[in-house]
Short mmCIF file of C-alpha atoms in Angstrom, two decimals:
data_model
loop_
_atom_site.label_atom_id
_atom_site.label_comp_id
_atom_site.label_asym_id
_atom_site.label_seq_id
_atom_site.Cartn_x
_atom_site.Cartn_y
_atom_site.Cartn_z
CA UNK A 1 -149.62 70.37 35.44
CA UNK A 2 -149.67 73.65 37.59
CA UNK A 3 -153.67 73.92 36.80
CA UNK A 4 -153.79 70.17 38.31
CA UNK A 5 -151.93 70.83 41.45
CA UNK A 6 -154.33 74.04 41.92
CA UNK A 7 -157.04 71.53 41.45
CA UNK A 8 -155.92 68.85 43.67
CA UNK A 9 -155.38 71.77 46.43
CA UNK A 10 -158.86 73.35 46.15
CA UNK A 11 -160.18 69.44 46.28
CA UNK A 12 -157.69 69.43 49.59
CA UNK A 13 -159.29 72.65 50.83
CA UNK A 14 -162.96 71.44 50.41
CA UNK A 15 -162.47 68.48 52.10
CA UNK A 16 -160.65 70.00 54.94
CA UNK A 17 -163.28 72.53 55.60
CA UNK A 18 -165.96 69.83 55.26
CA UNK A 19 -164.56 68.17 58.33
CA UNK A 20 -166.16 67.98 61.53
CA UNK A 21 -165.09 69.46 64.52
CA UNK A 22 -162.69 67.58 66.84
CA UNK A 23 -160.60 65.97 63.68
CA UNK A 24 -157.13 66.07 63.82
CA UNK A 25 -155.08 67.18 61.20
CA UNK A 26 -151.15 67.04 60.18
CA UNK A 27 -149.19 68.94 58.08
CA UNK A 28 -145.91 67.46 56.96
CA UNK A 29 -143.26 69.59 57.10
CA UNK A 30 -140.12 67.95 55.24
CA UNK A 31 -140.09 64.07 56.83
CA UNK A 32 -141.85 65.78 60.33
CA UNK A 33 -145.53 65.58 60.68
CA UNK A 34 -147.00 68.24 62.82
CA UNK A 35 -150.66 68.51 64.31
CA UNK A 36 -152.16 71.72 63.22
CA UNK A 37 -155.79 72.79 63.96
CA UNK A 38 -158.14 73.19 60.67
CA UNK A 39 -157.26 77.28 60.54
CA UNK A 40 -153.65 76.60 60.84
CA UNK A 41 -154.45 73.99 57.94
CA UNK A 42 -155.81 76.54 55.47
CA UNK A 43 -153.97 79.01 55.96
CA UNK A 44 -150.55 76.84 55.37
CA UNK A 45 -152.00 75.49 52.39
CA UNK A 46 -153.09 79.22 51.15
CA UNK A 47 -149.40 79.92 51.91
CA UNK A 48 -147.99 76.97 49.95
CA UNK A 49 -150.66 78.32 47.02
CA UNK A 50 -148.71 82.04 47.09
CA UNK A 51 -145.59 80.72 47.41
CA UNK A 52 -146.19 79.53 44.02
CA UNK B 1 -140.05 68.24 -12.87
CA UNK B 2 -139.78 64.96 -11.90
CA UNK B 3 -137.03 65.55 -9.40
CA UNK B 4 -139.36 68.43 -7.95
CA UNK B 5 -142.14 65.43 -7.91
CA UNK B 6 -139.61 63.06 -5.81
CA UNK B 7 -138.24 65.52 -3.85
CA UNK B 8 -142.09 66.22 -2.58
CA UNK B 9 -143.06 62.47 -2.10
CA UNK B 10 -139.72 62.05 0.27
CA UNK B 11 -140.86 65.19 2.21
CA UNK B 12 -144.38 63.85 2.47
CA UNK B 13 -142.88 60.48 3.38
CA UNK B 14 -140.58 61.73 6.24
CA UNK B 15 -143.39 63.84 7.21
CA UNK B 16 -145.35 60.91 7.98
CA UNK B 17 -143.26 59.09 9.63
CA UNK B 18 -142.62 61.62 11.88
CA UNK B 19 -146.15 61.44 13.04
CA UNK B 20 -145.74 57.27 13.17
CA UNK B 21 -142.24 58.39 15.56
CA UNK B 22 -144.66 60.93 17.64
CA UNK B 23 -148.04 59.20 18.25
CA UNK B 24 -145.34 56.21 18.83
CA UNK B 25 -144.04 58.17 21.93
CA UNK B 26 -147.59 59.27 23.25
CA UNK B 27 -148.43 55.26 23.01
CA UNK B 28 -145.16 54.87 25.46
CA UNK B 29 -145.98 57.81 27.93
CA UNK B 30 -149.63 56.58 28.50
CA UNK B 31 -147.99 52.78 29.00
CA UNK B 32 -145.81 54.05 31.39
CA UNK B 33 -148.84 55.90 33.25
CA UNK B 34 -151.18 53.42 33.04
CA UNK B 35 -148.45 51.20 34.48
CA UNK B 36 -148.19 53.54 37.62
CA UNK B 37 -151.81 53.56 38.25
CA UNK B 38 -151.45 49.93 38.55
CA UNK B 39 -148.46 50.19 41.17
CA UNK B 40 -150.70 52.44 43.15
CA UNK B 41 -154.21 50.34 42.76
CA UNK B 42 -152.48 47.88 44.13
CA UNK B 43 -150.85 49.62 46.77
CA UNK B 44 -153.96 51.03 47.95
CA UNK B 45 -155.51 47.67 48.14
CA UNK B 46 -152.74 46.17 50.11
CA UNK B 47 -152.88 49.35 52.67
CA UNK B 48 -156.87 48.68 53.08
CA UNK B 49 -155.96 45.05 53.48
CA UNK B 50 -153.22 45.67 56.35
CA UNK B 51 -155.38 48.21 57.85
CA UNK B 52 -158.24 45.63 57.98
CA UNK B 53 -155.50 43.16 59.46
CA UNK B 54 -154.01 45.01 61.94
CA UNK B 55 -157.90 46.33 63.53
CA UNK B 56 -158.28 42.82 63.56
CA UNK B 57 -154.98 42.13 65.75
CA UNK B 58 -156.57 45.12 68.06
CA UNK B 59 -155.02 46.97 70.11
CA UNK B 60 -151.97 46.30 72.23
CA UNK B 61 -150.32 43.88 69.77
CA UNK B 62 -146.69 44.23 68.98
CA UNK B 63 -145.75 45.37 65.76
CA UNK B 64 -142.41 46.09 64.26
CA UNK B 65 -142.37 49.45 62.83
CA UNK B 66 -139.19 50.15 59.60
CA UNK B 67 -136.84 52.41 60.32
CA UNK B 68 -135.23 53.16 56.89
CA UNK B 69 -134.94 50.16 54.67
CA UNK B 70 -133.12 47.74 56.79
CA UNK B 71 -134.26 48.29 60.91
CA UNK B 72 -137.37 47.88 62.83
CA UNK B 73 -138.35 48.80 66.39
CA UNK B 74 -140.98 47.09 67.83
CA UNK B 75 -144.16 49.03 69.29
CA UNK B 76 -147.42 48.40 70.63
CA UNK B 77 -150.74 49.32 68.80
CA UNK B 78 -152.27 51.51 70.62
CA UNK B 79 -154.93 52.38 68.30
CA UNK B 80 -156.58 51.28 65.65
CA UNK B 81 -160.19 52.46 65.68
CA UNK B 82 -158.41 55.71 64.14
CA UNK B 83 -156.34 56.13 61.09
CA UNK B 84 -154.31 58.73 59.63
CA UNK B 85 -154.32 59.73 55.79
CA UNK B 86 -152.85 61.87 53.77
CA UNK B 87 -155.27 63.97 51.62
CA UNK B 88 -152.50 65.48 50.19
CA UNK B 89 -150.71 68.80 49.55
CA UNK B 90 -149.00 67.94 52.72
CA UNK B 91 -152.07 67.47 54.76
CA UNK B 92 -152.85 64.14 56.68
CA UNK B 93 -155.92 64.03 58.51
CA UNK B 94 -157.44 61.36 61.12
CA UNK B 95 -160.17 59.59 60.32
CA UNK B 96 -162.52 56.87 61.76
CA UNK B 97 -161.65 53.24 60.32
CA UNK B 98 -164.24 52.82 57.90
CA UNK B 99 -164.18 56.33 56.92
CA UNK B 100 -160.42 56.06 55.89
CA UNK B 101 -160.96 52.97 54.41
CA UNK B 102 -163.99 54.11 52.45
CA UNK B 103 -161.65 57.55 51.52
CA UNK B 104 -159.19 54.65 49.89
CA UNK B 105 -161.61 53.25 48.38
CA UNK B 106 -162.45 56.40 46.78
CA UNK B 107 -159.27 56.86 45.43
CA UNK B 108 -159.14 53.84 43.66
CA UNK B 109 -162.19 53.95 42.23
CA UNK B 110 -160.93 57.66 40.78
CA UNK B 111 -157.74 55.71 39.87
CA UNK B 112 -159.53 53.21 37.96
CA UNK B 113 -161.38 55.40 35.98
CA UNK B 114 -158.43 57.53 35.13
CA UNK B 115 -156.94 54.20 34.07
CA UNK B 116 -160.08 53.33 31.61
CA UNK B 117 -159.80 56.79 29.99
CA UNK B 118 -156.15 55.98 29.68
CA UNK B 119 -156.45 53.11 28.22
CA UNK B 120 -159.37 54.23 25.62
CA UNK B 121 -157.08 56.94 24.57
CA UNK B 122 -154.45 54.59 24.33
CA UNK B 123 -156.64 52.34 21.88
CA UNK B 124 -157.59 55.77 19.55
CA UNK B 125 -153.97 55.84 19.21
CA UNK B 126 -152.93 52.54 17.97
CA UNK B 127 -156.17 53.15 15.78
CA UNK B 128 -154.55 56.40 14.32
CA UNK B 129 -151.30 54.24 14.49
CA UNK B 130 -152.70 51.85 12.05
CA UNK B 131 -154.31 54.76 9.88
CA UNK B 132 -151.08 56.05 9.80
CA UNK B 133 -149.13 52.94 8.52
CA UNK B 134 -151.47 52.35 6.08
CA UNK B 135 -150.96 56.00 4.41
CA UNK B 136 -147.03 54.99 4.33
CA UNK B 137 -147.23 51.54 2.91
CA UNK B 138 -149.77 52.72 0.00
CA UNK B 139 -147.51 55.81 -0.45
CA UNK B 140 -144.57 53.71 -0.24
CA UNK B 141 -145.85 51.70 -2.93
CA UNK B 142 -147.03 54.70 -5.59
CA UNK B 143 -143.34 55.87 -4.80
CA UNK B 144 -142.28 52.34 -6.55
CA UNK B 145 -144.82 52.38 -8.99
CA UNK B 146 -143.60 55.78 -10.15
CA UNK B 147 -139.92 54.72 -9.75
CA UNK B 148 -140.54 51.71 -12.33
CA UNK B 149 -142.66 54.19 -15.09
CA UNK B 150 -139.32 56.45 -14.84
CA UNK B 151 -136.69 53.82 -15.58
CA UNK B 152 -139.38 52.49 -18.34
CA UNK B 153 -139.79 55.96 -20.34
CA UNK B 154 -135.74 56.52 -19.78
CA UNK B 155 -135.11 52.79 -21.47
CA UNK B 156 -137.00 53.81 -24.12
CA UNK B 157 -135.37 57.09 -25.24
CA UNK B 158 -132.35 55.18 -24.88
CA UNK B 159 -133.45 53.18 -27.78
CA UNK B 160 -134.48 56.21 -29.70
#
């Protein structure tokens, strides 16, 4: 299950790096969605990995 | 020696059917996925078909937007050339119509196949299911078989 979610994220992190400049991006915190520029985006999601 | 003999048939027995109880429950699990794929096929290909509704309304129409399960406020489109989706792990990104679109897509077409591989697991199972039963009924019956030999040879050194 935990090898999936690792999976999912690095399929997350691809795609989010694949992006083009100029997309916007949202990361939910709780019920709140919050813009956040593509850095901010990996490095939140690297956070969420360590957390782990 | 023959109680040793019975006492190994029952274990083999129970043995067996605990295998019938256990591929029984991995039947029921991949049911229940398979049935949640479905719920979310389907509610990807109502959110492509909204989607495709509401570009069609364009922008400035009214739309009532839930609030919890019983309000709604109304609101004005303001745009629907662009459309948010979440990737996932908490991300949501905005994409171009037909690129979220084809992104849903996508996802059902992974959901799909998940579903197929489900499903062909699901059939090796009921084939091992039926491989399975057939092991108990033909050991079930050389239990019987041996059962009526017994109560023969007792009989007849009863009427020794």
């Amino acid at each position: 299950m935990e090898k999936k979610e690792k999976k999912n994220k690095n399929k997350v992190i691809e795609f989010v790096k694949s992006l083009p400049e100029g997309r916007r991006l949202f990361f939910n915190f709780g019920s709140i969605m919050v813009e956040v520029t593509k850095e901010e985006a990996l490095r939140l999601l690297e956070e969420k990995e360590e957390e782990k | 020696m023959l109680k040793k003999i019975l006492k190994k048939d029952d274990k083999k027995m129970a043995d067996l059917n605990r295998q019938l109880r256990s591929l029984i429950a991995q039947i029921e699990a991949l049911r229940v996925e398979i049935s949640n794929i479905d719920i979310l096929i389907s509610e990807y290909r109502s959110t492509i078909t909204t989607l495709k509704n509401l570009k069609d309304l364009g922008a400035g129409k009214e739309v009532l937007l839930p609030v919890g399960r019983i309000a709604q406020v109304a609101a004005k489109l303001e745009e629907v050339e662009k459309i948010v989706i979440s990737i996932g792990s908490g991300i949501s990104v905005e994409l171009p119509f037909d690129e979220a679109v084809e992104q849903i897509e996508k996802e059902i077409v992974a959901l799909v196949a998940l579903r197929e591989a489900l499903e062909k697991a699901m059939a090796e199972l009921y084939g091992r299911v039926e491989e399975l039963s057939q092991k108990i009924r033909e050991h079930g019956q050389s239990e019987a078989s041996k059962g009526e030999e017994e109560s023969g040879e007792e009989g007849k050194e009863e009427q020794k």
